[in-house]
Each structure stands twice: as structure tokens, then as C-alpha cells.
Amino acid sequence: MGTRVRFVDPARLYKTLKEELDAAYFSVMEKGDLIDRGQLRSFEQNLANFVGTTYAVGLNSGYDALHLSLRAAGIGPGDEVIVPAHTFVASCSAIVNVGATPILVDVLPDFNIDPDAAERAVTPRTKGIMPVHLSGWPCDMDRVMEIAVRFGLIVVEDACQSLGADFRGRKVGSFGITGCWSFYPFKILGGYGDGGAITTNDPEVASFARRMRYNGEDRQTGEYHGHGYTCLLDNLQAAFLDVKLKRLPDWIVRRQSIAERYREALSDLPDLLLPHYDDARRTHIYQNYTLRSKQGSAFSDHMKENGVEVLTQFRKPYYRHAALKLVDRGFPETEALSREVCSLPMNVEIDDVEIDYVIKTVRSFYGK
Ligand SMILES: Cc1ncc(COP(=O)(O)O)c(C=O)c1O
């Protein structure tokens, strides 16, 4: 069967924003504003306001945000950084690429870092901890911050999947020295190519990132402050992202209502673990609707065979890829969920008929 429900449909979303996106495009083109100009500043200001930090610095990717954050914190060879065993590989690669040692720890059934495991992993060499707010659900930031303060650790938040989520009314990405964001096209706030940013309240960290994204140069004085990179967010992407950021609060509400429909229609199926958690401190923004099925790939294959695009990207945990040379210290929760995860279509362009079809297809696997 061909595809009946797509995982995301960027062309359909474009049609709903066409006028504004086209206007943004023509404005950039007509002014010739391509690098480090007003559109970038505007987006950075709006992003900082949205997250509730003083600064935002636009970068080329979420990876760059993580990498520059670690560099800004002075983390390097000889240092250890605690990172979850279940995350997108870039969280860990950023640690390896600054020369530090990633110390992987297991996650909880909600996919996020297990604070007890993180606490047990602290050694005299531990310099930082990277909580990853996965799929739109915040980590337990009470526990993460408490551990960080107690052991004097730097917190770099990998919030690449959670723009708009909050913990005790405060947005994720505003707790650590930085919040790291990805605007990869299929993110909740996605560009039309790669993009990323950090948010921070620390002026030194913001200045460091602004210089390092431009080969280490202070653009005001022309002075090089170190060997840097070429990784700033393009003006064109910033202009597109600014258009989309205005819609984000409404889009989050829409995602939450789709998640609620999935919950109502599927919560009677005992072999499914749905991503709804009883914790009034946190808000889920459903970047992904990742459920766990006891039947693993048999379930996700059934969805695909019936024309529903689902994501099962984490079947082989990143630490089991030999070339990455990581230490597998045994992560039972990560191992279990890697076999079971399946992300259902979750986006703002999906229509009600498609949602019903997804639900029907899930239920039919269980003979309902
Ligand atoms: C949790 C997480 N961390 C880091 C990244 C890296 O972001 P990017 O692809 O923009 O480099 C992503 C994006 O895929 C992500 O989901």
C-alpha cells in the first residue's frame, strides 16, 4: 500500500504559510541581506523572549549549539560529561569532539535521563551534565539542577526536541548555562535547511558563541579571540523561522490536542505505553508522539504496511555502533525502549481524517 498518512508534510505546511514565507524570502532577496543582518537579530531577540533568556545566538545546527556550549564552558580533555544513553547521537558527539569523555547513563521509562543514575556516575573528573529533553518532555530539572549544584557541574541543556516545553512554569533551555536548539526542518520549529541556536543568560557565553560562529572574530573590533568555526544561522533561515515562531504557541496547543486524541483512542490497549505522564510540574509539547509497543517491530511494520509513516530510528542504540568507541555499561531501560519505540505521525498539518486512520491502524494491529 502507498503512503496514506505522512510522518510530516512540509509541502502542505508551506501552503498554509505561503504568503508570509514568500514575503520573508523576497524581503531578504531584495535587500541582499544574507549574512549576520537584521533578520538574524530579530529572530534571536524573539527566540530569547520566547524562551525567557537574555540572549539567543543563531547557529548552523543543534550540534553546533551543543559543541559551542561545551567549549564556552571550557570543557575538554580530561573532563567527563554525563549524557543519557538514549538520545540523538549528536548530544554525545559534541562531548567527544571537544575532547572530553562522555559518561552514558540510563534513562527512565519516560525516555529522559535517570537522575539517580546520573548522580551515581559523578566522579572527581565530572565537569558537566547534559540533560536531553526528549520528544518535547522536560527532564526532572529539580533533580538535575540539585545534582549540578551539589557537585559543581555545568549544565548544558539539549533542548533540541523541546522548544516551548516548561518545567514549573519556566521554559526548558533557560536552566543551564545554555539551552541548545535545532531548527532541522522536521523540528517543531523547523527551517528550510539546517539551523540551530543557543539561549543563555550569560553575556560571556553569548559573546563567545557570537565570535566562534564567525571564525573567532569579534565583528565590532575585527580581533580574533581564538580559532573558531563557520557556523552562523543564515539570514534567510532566520527570516523563515521568525515567521514560524509566531505560530508556535498555537501549534503547541494543536499538537497537545492531537496527543489527547491518541490517548483517548488508544489507552485501553494494554500492550502500548503511551507518552502521557502524571507530573503537574512539566508540560509536554509533543515534538514527537513516541509510544512503546510490546510487539516492537511487528507493530511498526504493521503501521508501515498499512500506509502510516512511523519513526523507529532508535532500534540500535548509538553506543552499540562500534565506530563510535563508546562504553556500553549496560542500560536496561534504553535497551528495552529501543526495541519498542514507535513515533506516530505528529505535526500541525495532519487532518482529522488522517488522525482517525492512524488510530484505526493501531487498533487493528491489536484486533480491535
Ligand atoms: C536531541 C537532539 N540533540 C541534538 C540534535 C542535533 O541537531 P541538528 O540536527 O540541528 O544538528 C538533535 C536533532 O536532530 C536532537 O534531536
CSV table of C-alpha atoms and ligand atoms in Angstrom, one decimal:
chain,number,residue,atom,x,y,z
A,1,MET,CA,0.0,0.0,0.0
A,2,GLY,CA,1.2,3.5,-0.7
A,3,THR,CA,1.6,6.2,2.0
A,4,ARG,CA,-1.8,7.3,3.4
A,5,VAL,CA,-0.5,9.4,6.3
A,6,ARG,CA,2.9,11.0,6.2
A,7,PHE,CA,5.0,11.4,9.3
A,8,VAL,CA,5.4,15.1,8.4
A,9,ASP,CA,4.3,17.0,5.3
A,10,PRO,CA,6.4,20.1,4.8
A,11,ALA,CA,4.9,21.0,1.4
A,12,ARG,CA,1.4,21.0,3.0
A,13,LEU,CA,2.6,23.2,5.9
A,14,TYR,CA,4.2,25.6,3.4
A,15,LYS,CA,0.9,26.2,1.7
A,16,THR,CA,-0.7,27.4,4.9
A,17,LEU,CA,2.2,29.9,5.4
A,18,LYS,CA,3.0,30.6,1.8
A,19,GLU,CA,2.2,34.3,1.8
A,20,GLU,CA,4.3,35.2,4.8
A,21,LEU,CA,7.2,32.9,3.9
A,22,ASP,CA,7.3,34.2,0.4
A,23,ALA,CA,7.2,37.8,1.7
A,24,ALA,CA,10.1,36.9,4.0
A,25,TYR,CA,12.1,35.4,1.1
A,26,PHE,CA,11.6,38.4,-1.2
A,27,SER,CA,12.4,40.8,1.5
A,28,VAL,CA,15.8,39.1,2.2
A,29,MET,CA,16.5,38.8,-1.5
A,30,GLU,CA,15.6,42.3,-2.4
A,31,LYS,CA,17.7,43.8,0.4
A,32,GLY,CA,20.5,41.4,-0.3
A,33,ASP,CA,20.7,40.7,3.4
A,34,LEU,CA,22.4,37.3,3.6
A,35,ILE,CA,24.8,37.1,6.5
A,36,ASP,CA,24.6,38.5,10.0
A,37,ARG,CA,21.9,41.1,9.4
A,38,GLY,CA,18.7,42.4,10.8
A,39,GLN,CA,16.6,39.2,10.2
A,40,LEU,CA,19.0,37.2,12.3
A,41,ARG,CA,18.9,39.8,15.2
A,42,SER,CA,15.2,39.9,15.1
A,43,PHE,CA,14.8,36.2,15.3
A,44,GLU,CA,17.4,36.0,18.1
A,45,GLN,CA,15.5,38.6,20.1
A,46,ASN,CA,12.2,36.8,19.6
A,47,LEU,CA,13.7,33.4,20.4
A,48,ALA,CA,15.3,34.8,23.6
A,49,ASN,CA,11.9,36.4,24.6
A,50,PHE,CA,10.1,33.1,23.9
A,51,VAL,CA,12.5,31.0,26.0
A,52,GLY,CA,12.8,33.7,28.7
A,53,THR,CA,16.6,34.2,28.5
A,54,THR,CA,18.5,37.4,27.9
A,55,TYR,CA,20.4,36.2,24.8
A,56,ALA,CA,19.9,33.9,21.9
A,57,VAL,CA,22.7,33.2,19.3
A,58,GLY,CA,21.8,31.7,16.0
A,59,LEU,CA,24.0,28.9,14.8
A,60,ASN,CA,24.1,26.5,11.9
A,61,SER,CA,22.7,23.4,13.8
A,62,GLY,CA,21.7,21.9,17.1
A,63,TYR,CA,25.1,20.1,17.1
A,64,ASP,CA,26.9,23.5,16.8
A,65,ALA,CA,24.9,24.7,19.8
A,66,LEU,CA,26.0,21.8,21.9
A,67,HIS,CA,29.6,21.9,20.7
A,68,LEU,CA,30.0,25.7,21.3
A,69,SER,CA,28.3,25.4,24.7
A,70,LEU,CA,30.8,22.9,25.9
A,71,ARG,CA,33.7,25.0,24.5
A,72,ALA,CA,32.3,28.1,26.2
A,73,ALA,CA,32.3,26.2,29.5
A,74,GLY,CA,35.9,25.3,29.0
A,75,ILE,CA,35.2,21.5,28.9
A,76,GLY,CA,37.9,19.5,27.2
A,77,PRO,CA,40.4,16.6,27.5
A,78,GLY,CA,40.4,15.0,30.9
A,79,ASP,CA,36.8,16.1,31.7
A,80,GLU,CA,33.8,13.9,31.9
A,81,VAL,CA,30.3,14.9,30.9
A,82,ILE,CA,27.2,12.9,31.8
A,83,VAL,CA,24.8,12.2,28.9
A,84,PRO,CA,21.8,9.9,28.5
A,85,ALA,CA,22.3,6.5,26.7
A,86,HIS,CA,19.1,7.3,24.9
A,87,THR,CA,19.3,10.4,22.8
A,88,PHE,CA,20.2,11.5,19.3
A,89,VAL,CA,23.9,10.8,18.7
A,90,ALA,CA,24.8,14.4,18.3
A,91,SER,CA,24.5,15.0,22.1
A,92,CYS,CA,27.3,12.6,22.7
A,93,SER,CA,29.3,13.5,19.6
A,94,ALA,CA,29.6,17.1,20.8
A,95,ILE,CA,31.2,15.9,24.0
A,96,VAL,CA,33.6,13.6,22.2
A,97,ASN,CA,34.5,16.3,19.7
A,98,VAL,CA,35.7,18.7,22.4
A,99,GLY,CA,38.0,16.0,23.6
A,100,ALA,CA,36.0,15.2,26.8
A,101,THR,CA,34.7,11.8,27.8
A,102,PRO,CA,31.0,11.1,27.6
A,103,ILE,CA,29.7,9.1,30.6
A,104,LEU,CA,26.5,7.5,29.4
A,105,VAL,CA,23.7,6.8,31.9
A,106,ASP,CA,20.4,5.1,31.5
A,107,VAL,CA,17.0,6.8,31.1
A,108,LEU,CA,13.7,6.4,32.8
A,109,PRO,CA,10.6,4.9,31.1
A,110,ASP,CA,9.7,8.5,30.0
A,111,PHE,CA,12.9,8.4,27.8
A,112,ASN,CA,14.7,11.1,29.8
A,113,ILE,CA,17.8,10.9,31.9
A,114,ASP,CA,17.6,8.9,35.2
A,115,PRO,CA,18.8,11.5,37.8
A,116,ASP,CA,19.7,8.7,40.2
A,117,ALA,CA,21.9,7.1,37.6
A,118,ALA,CA,23.4,10.5,36.8
A,119,GLU,CA,24.2,11.0,40.4
A,120,ARG,CA,25.9,7.6,40.7
A,121,ALA,CA,28.0,8.4,37.6
A,122,VAL,CA,29.6,11.6,39.1
A,123,THR,CA,33.4,11.2,39.7
A,124,PRO,CA,36.1,13.8,40.6
A,125,ARG,CA,36.6,14.3,36.8
A,126,THR,CA,32.9,15.1,36.1
A,127,LYS,CA,32.6,18.7,34.8
A,128,GLY,CA,29.2,18.7,33.2
A,129,ILE,CA,25.8,17.1,32.7
A,130,MET,CA,23.7,17.3,29.6
A,131,PRO,CA,20.0,16.7,30.3
A,132,VAL,CA,18.2,15.9,27.0
A,133,HIS,CA,14.6,16.9,27.0
A,134,LEU,CA,13.4,14.2,24.5
A,135,SER,CA,10.4,14.4,22.3
A,136,GLY,CA,9.0,17.5,23.9
A,137,TRP,CA,9.0,16.3,27.5
A,138,PRO,CA,11.2,18.1,30.1
A,139,CYS,CA,13.7,16.2,32.3
A,140,ASP,CA,13.2,16.4,36.0
A,141,MET,CA,15.1,19.7,36.3
A,142,ASP,CA,14.6,19.9,40.1
A,143,ARG,CA,16.8,16.8,40.4
A,144,VAL,CA,19.2,17.7,37.6
A,145,MET,CA,19.9,21.2,39.0
A,146,GLU,CA,20.2,19.9,42.5
A,147,ILE,CA,22.8,17.4,41.4
A,148,ALA,CA,24.6,20.1,39.4
A,149,VAL,CA,24.8,22.5,42.3
A,150,ARG,CA,25.8,19.8,44.8
A,151,PHE,CA,28.7,18.6,42.6
A,152,GLY,CA,29.6,21.9,40.9
A,153,LEU,CA,28.7,20.7,37.4
A,154,ILE,CA,27.9,22.8,34.3
A,155,VAL,CA,24.5,22.1,32.8
A,156,VAL,CA,24.2,22.2,29.1
A,157,GLU,CA,20.5,21.6,28.2
A,158,ASP,CA,20.0,19.7,24.9
A,159,ALA,CA,16.5,21.1,24.3
A,160,CYS,CA,16.7,20.4,20.5
A,161,GLN,CA,13.4,18.5,20.7
A,162,SER,CA,11.5,20.6,23.2
A,163,LEU,CA,11.1,24.2,22.2
A,164,GLY,CA,8.2,25.6,24.2
A,165,ALA,CA,8.1,22.9,26.9
A,166,ASP,CA,8.2,24.1,30.5
A,167,PHE,CA,9.1,22.9,34.0
A,168,ARG,CA,7.5,24.6,36.9
A,169,GLY,CA,6.3,27.3,34.5
A,170,ARG,CA,9.8,28.0,33.3
A,171,LYS,CA,10.8,27.1,29.7
A,172,VAL,CA,13.4,24.4,29.2
A,173,GLY,CA,16.5,25.9,27.7
A,174,SER,CA,16.7,28.6,30.4
A,175,PHE,CA,18.0,26.5,33.3
A,176,GLY,CA,21.6,25.6,32.2
A,177,ILE,CA,24.5,27.8,31.1
A,178,THR,CA,22.8,27.3,27.7
A,179,GLY,CA,19.7,25.8,26.1
A,180,CYS,CA,20.6,24.2,22.7
A,181,TRP,CA,18.1,24.3,19.9
A,182,SER,CA,17.9,22.6,16.5
A,183,PHE,CA,15.8,24.0,13.6
A,184,TYR,CA,16.3,21.0,11.5
A,185,PRO,CA,13.3,21.0,9.1
A,186,PHE,CA,11.2,18.5,10.9
A,187,LYS,CA,11.5,20.0,14.3
A,188,ILE,CA,8.6,21.7,16.0
A,189,LEU,CA,10.2,25.0,14.8
A,190,GLY,CA,11.9,23.9,11.6
A,191,GLY,CA,13.7,25.9,9.0
A,192,TYR,CA,14.2,25.0,5.3
A,193,GLY,CA,17.7,23.7,5.8
A,194,ASP,CA,19.9,23.3,8.9
A,195,GLY,CA,19.8,25.7,11.7
A,196,GLY,CA,20.3,26.0,15.5
A,197,ALA,CA,20.8,28.4,18.4
A,198,ILE,CA,21.8,28.7,22.0
A,199,THR,CA,19.8,30.6,24.6
A,200,THR,CA,21.7,31.9,27.6
A,201,ASN,CA,21.6,34.5,30.4
A,202,ASP,CA,25.4,34.7,30.5
A,203,PRO,CA,26.8,37.6,28.4
A,204,GLU,CA,30.2,36.0,28.2
A,205,VAL,CA,28.8,32.8,26.8
A,206,ALA,CA,26.7,34.7,24.3
A,207,SER,CA,29.7,36.7,23.1
A,208,PHE,CA,31.9,33.6,22.9
A,209,ALA,CA,29.3,31.9,20.7
A,210,ARG,CA,28.9,35.0,18.5
A,211,ARG,CA,32.6,35.2,17.9
A,212,MET,CA,33.2,31.5,17.5
A,213,ARG,CA,30.4,31.1,14.9
A,214,TYR,CA,32.3,33.7,12.8
A,215,ASN,CA,35.8,32.1,12.9
A,216,GLY,CA,36.6,33.6,16.3
A,217,GLU,CA,36.2,37.2,15.1
A,218,ASP,CA,34.7,40.0,17.2
A,219,ARG,CA,32.7,41.7,14.4
A,220,GLN,CA,33.0,45.1,16.2
A,221,THR,CA,36.7,45.2,16.6
A,222,GLY,CA,38.0,42.7,14.0
A,223,GLU,CA,40.0,41.0,16.7
A,224,TYR,CA,40.3,37.2,16.6
A,225,HIS,CA,39.7,35.7,20.0
A,226,GLY,CA,40.6,32.1,19.2
A,227,HIS,CA,40.3,29.6,16.4
A,228,GLY,CA,36.7,29.4,15.6
A,229,TYR,CA,34.2,27.9,13.1
A,230,THR,CA,31.9,29.0,10.3
A,231,CYS,CA,28.5,28.2,11.8
A,232,LEU,CA,26.1,31.1,12.0
A,233,LEU,CA,22.4,30.9,11.1
A,234,ASP,CA,21.7,32.2,7.7
A,235,ASN,CA,19.6,35.3,7.5
A,236,LEU,CA,17.2,33.6,5.1
A,237,GLN,CA,16.6,30.8,7.6
A,238,ALA,CA,16.2,33.4,10.4
A,239,ALA,CA,13.6,35.2,8.4
A,240,PHE,CA,11.6,32.0,7.8
A,241,LEU,CA,12.0,30.9,11.5
A,242,ASP,CA,10.7,34.3,12.7
A,243,VAL,CA,7.5,33.7,10.6
A,244,LYS,CA,7.0,30.3,12.1
A,245,LEU,CA,7.9,31.3,15.7
A,246,LYS,CA,4.8,33.5,15.9
A,247,ARG,CA,2.7,30.4,15.3
A,248,LEU,CA,4.5,28.2,17.7
A,249,PRO,CA,2.1,28.7,20.7
A,250,ASP,CA,-0.9,27.8,18.6
A,251,TRP,CA,1.0,24.8,17.1
A,252,ILE,CA,1.8,23.5,20.5
A,253,VAL,CA,-1.9,23.6,21.5
A,254,ARG,CA,-2.8,21.7,18.3
A,255,ARG,CA,-0.1,19.1,19.0
A,256,GLN,CA,-1.4,18.6,22.5
A,257,SER,CA,-4.9,18.1,21.2
A,258,ILE,CA,-3.7,15.5,18.7
A,259,ALA,CA,-1.9,13.8,21.6
A,260,GLU,CA,-5.1,13.8,23.6
A,261,ARG,CA,-7.0,12.2,20.8
A,262,TYR,CA,-4.4,9.4,20.5
A,263,ARG,CA,-4.6,9.0,24.3
A,264,GLU,CA,-8.4,8.8,24.3
A,265,ALA,CA,-8.5,6.3,21.5
A,266,LEU,CA,-5.5,4.1,22.5
A,267,SER,CA,-5.3,4.0,26.3
A,268,ASP,CA,-7.4,0.8,26.5
A,269,LEU,CA,-4.6,-1.2,24.7
A,270,PRO,CA,-2.5,-2.9,27.5
A,271,ASP,CA,0.5,-3.6,25.2
A,272,LEU,CA,1.0,0.0,24.5
A,273,LEU,CA,2.8,2.5,26.7
A,274,LEU,CA,1.6,6.0,25.7
A,275,PRO,CA,3.7,9.2,26.3
A,276,HIS,CA,1.4,10.7,28.9
A,277,TYR,CA,2.9,11.2,32.4
A,278,ASP,CA,1.4,12.2,35.6
A,279,ASP,CA,3.6,15.2,36.7
A,280,ALA,CA,2.0,18.6,37.1
A,281,ARG,CA,5.4,20.3,37.1
A,282,ARG,CA,6.0,19.6,33.4
A,283,THR,CA,4.3,20.4,30.1
A,284,HIS,CA,4.7,18.1,27.1
A,285,ILE,CA,4.8,19.9,23.7
A,286,TYR,CA,4.8,16.6,21.7
A,287,GLN,CA,7.6,17.3,19.2
A,288,ASN,CA,7.2,13.5,18.8
A,289,TYR,CA,4.4,11.2,19.9
A,290,THR,CA,6.6,8.2,20.8
A,291,LEU,CA,4.8,5.2,22.2
A,292,ARG,CA,6.2,1.9,23.2
A,293,SER,CA,4.7,-1.3,21.9
A,294,LYS,CA,5.5,-4.7,23.5
A,295,GLN,CA,5.4,-6.1,20.0
A,296,GLY,CA,8.2,-3.8,18.8
A,297,SER,CA,8.9,-4.0,15.1
A,298,ALA,CA,5.9,-6.3,14.3
A,299,PHE,CA,3.8,-3.3,15.4
A,300,SER,CA,5.7,-0.6,13.5
A,301,ASP,CA,5.9,-2.9,10.4
A,302,HIS,CA,2.1,-3.2,10.5
A,303,MET,CA,1.8,0.6,10.6
A,304,LYS,CA,4.1,1.0,7.6
A,305,GLU,CA,2.4,-1.8,5.6
A,306,ASN,CA,-0.9,0.0,6.1
A,307,GLY,CA,0.4,3.3,4.8
A,308,VAL,CA,1.2,5.1,8.0
A,309,GLU,CA,4.7,6.6,8.2
A,310,VAL,CA,6.2,6.0,11.6
A,311,LEU,CA,9.6,6.5,13.0
A,312,THR,CA,11.6,3.8,14.6
A,313,GLN,CA,15.1,5.4,14.4
A,314,PHE,CA,16.5,4.2,17.7
A,315,ARG,CA,16.3,0.4,17.2
A,316,LYS,CA,20.1,0.1,17.6
A,317,PRO,CA,21.3,2.4,20.5
A,318,TYR,CA,24.1,4.7,19.4
A,319,TYR,CA,26.6,3.3,21.9
A,320,ARG,CA,26.4,-0.1,20.1
A,321,HIS,CA,27.8,1.3,16.9
A,322,ALA,CA,31.4,0.1,17.0
A,323,ALA,CA,33.0,3.0,15.2
A,324,LEU,CA,31.8,5.4,18.0
A,325,LYS,CA,34.0,3.6,20.5
A,326,LEU,CA,31.7,4.2,23.5
A,327,VAL,CA,31.4,2.2,26.6
A,328,ASP,CA,28.3,0.1,27.0
A,329,ARG,CA,27.9,-0.2,30.8
A,330,GLY,CA,24.5,-1.9,30.5
A,331,PHE,CA,21.5,0.3,30.1
A,332,PRO,CA,18.4,-1.9,30.5
A,333,GLU,CA,15.8,0.8,30.1
A,334,THR,CA,17.4,2.1,26.9
A,335,GLU,CA,17.8,-1.4,25.5
A,336,ALA,CA,14.1,-2.2,26.2
A,337,LEU,CA,12.7,1.0,24.8
A,338,SER,CA,15.0,0.8,21.7
A,339,ARG,CA,13.1,-2.4,20.8
A,340,GLU,CA,9.7,-0.9,21.5
A,341,VAL,CA,9.6,2.7,20.4
A,342,CYS,CA,7.4,3.9,17.5
A,343,SER,CA,6.6,7.5,16.8
A,344,LEU,CA,3.2,8.1,15.3
A,345,PRO,CA,2.6,11.0,12.9
A,346,MET,CA,2.5,14.2,14.9
A,347,ASN,CA,2.5,17.5,13.1
A,348,VAL,CA,0.2,20.5,12.7
A,349,GLU,CA,-0.6,19.8,9.0
A,350,ILE,CA,-2.2,16.4,9.7
A,351,ASP,CA,-6.0,16.5,9.3
A,352,ASP,CA,-8.7,14.7,11.4
A,353,VAL,CA,-9.4,12.0,8.8
A,354,GLU,CA,-5.7,11.1,8.9
A,355,ILE,CA,-5.6,11.0,12.7
A,356,ASP,CA,-8.6,8.7,12.6
A,357,TYR,CA,-6.8,6.4,10.1
A,358,VAL,CA,-3.7,6.3,12.3
A,359,ILE,CA,-5.9,5.3,15.3
A,360,LYS,CA,-7.8,2.7,13.3
A,361,THR,CA,-4.5,1.2,12.1
A,362,VAL,CA,-3.0,1.0,15.6
A,363,ARG,CA,-6.2,-0.7,16.9
A,364,SER,CA,-6.4,-3.1,14.0
A,365,PHE,CA,-2.9,-4.5,15.0
A,366,TYR,CA,-4.4,-5.5,18.3
A,367,GLY,CA,-7.5,-7.0,16.7
A,368,LYS,CA,-9.8,-4.1,17.8
B,1,LIG,C1,18.1,15.5,21.0
B,1,LIG,C2,18.8,16.1,19.8
B,1,LIG,N1,20.1,16.6,20.0
B,1,LIG,C3,20.8,17.2,19.0
B,1,LIG,C4,20.3,17.3,17.8
B,1,LIG,C5,21.2,17.9,16.7
B,1,LIG,O1,20.6,18.9,16.0
B,1,LIG,P1,21.0,19.2,14.5
B,1,LIG,O2,20.5,18.1,13.6
B,1,LIG,O3,20.4,20.5,14.2
B,1,LIG,O4,22.5,19.3,14.5
B,1,LIG,C6,19.0,16.8,17.5
B,1,LIG,C7,18.4,17.0,16.2
B,1,LIG,O5,18.2,16.1,15.4
B,1,LIG,C8,18.3,16.2,18.6
B,1,LIG,O6,17.1,15.7,18.3
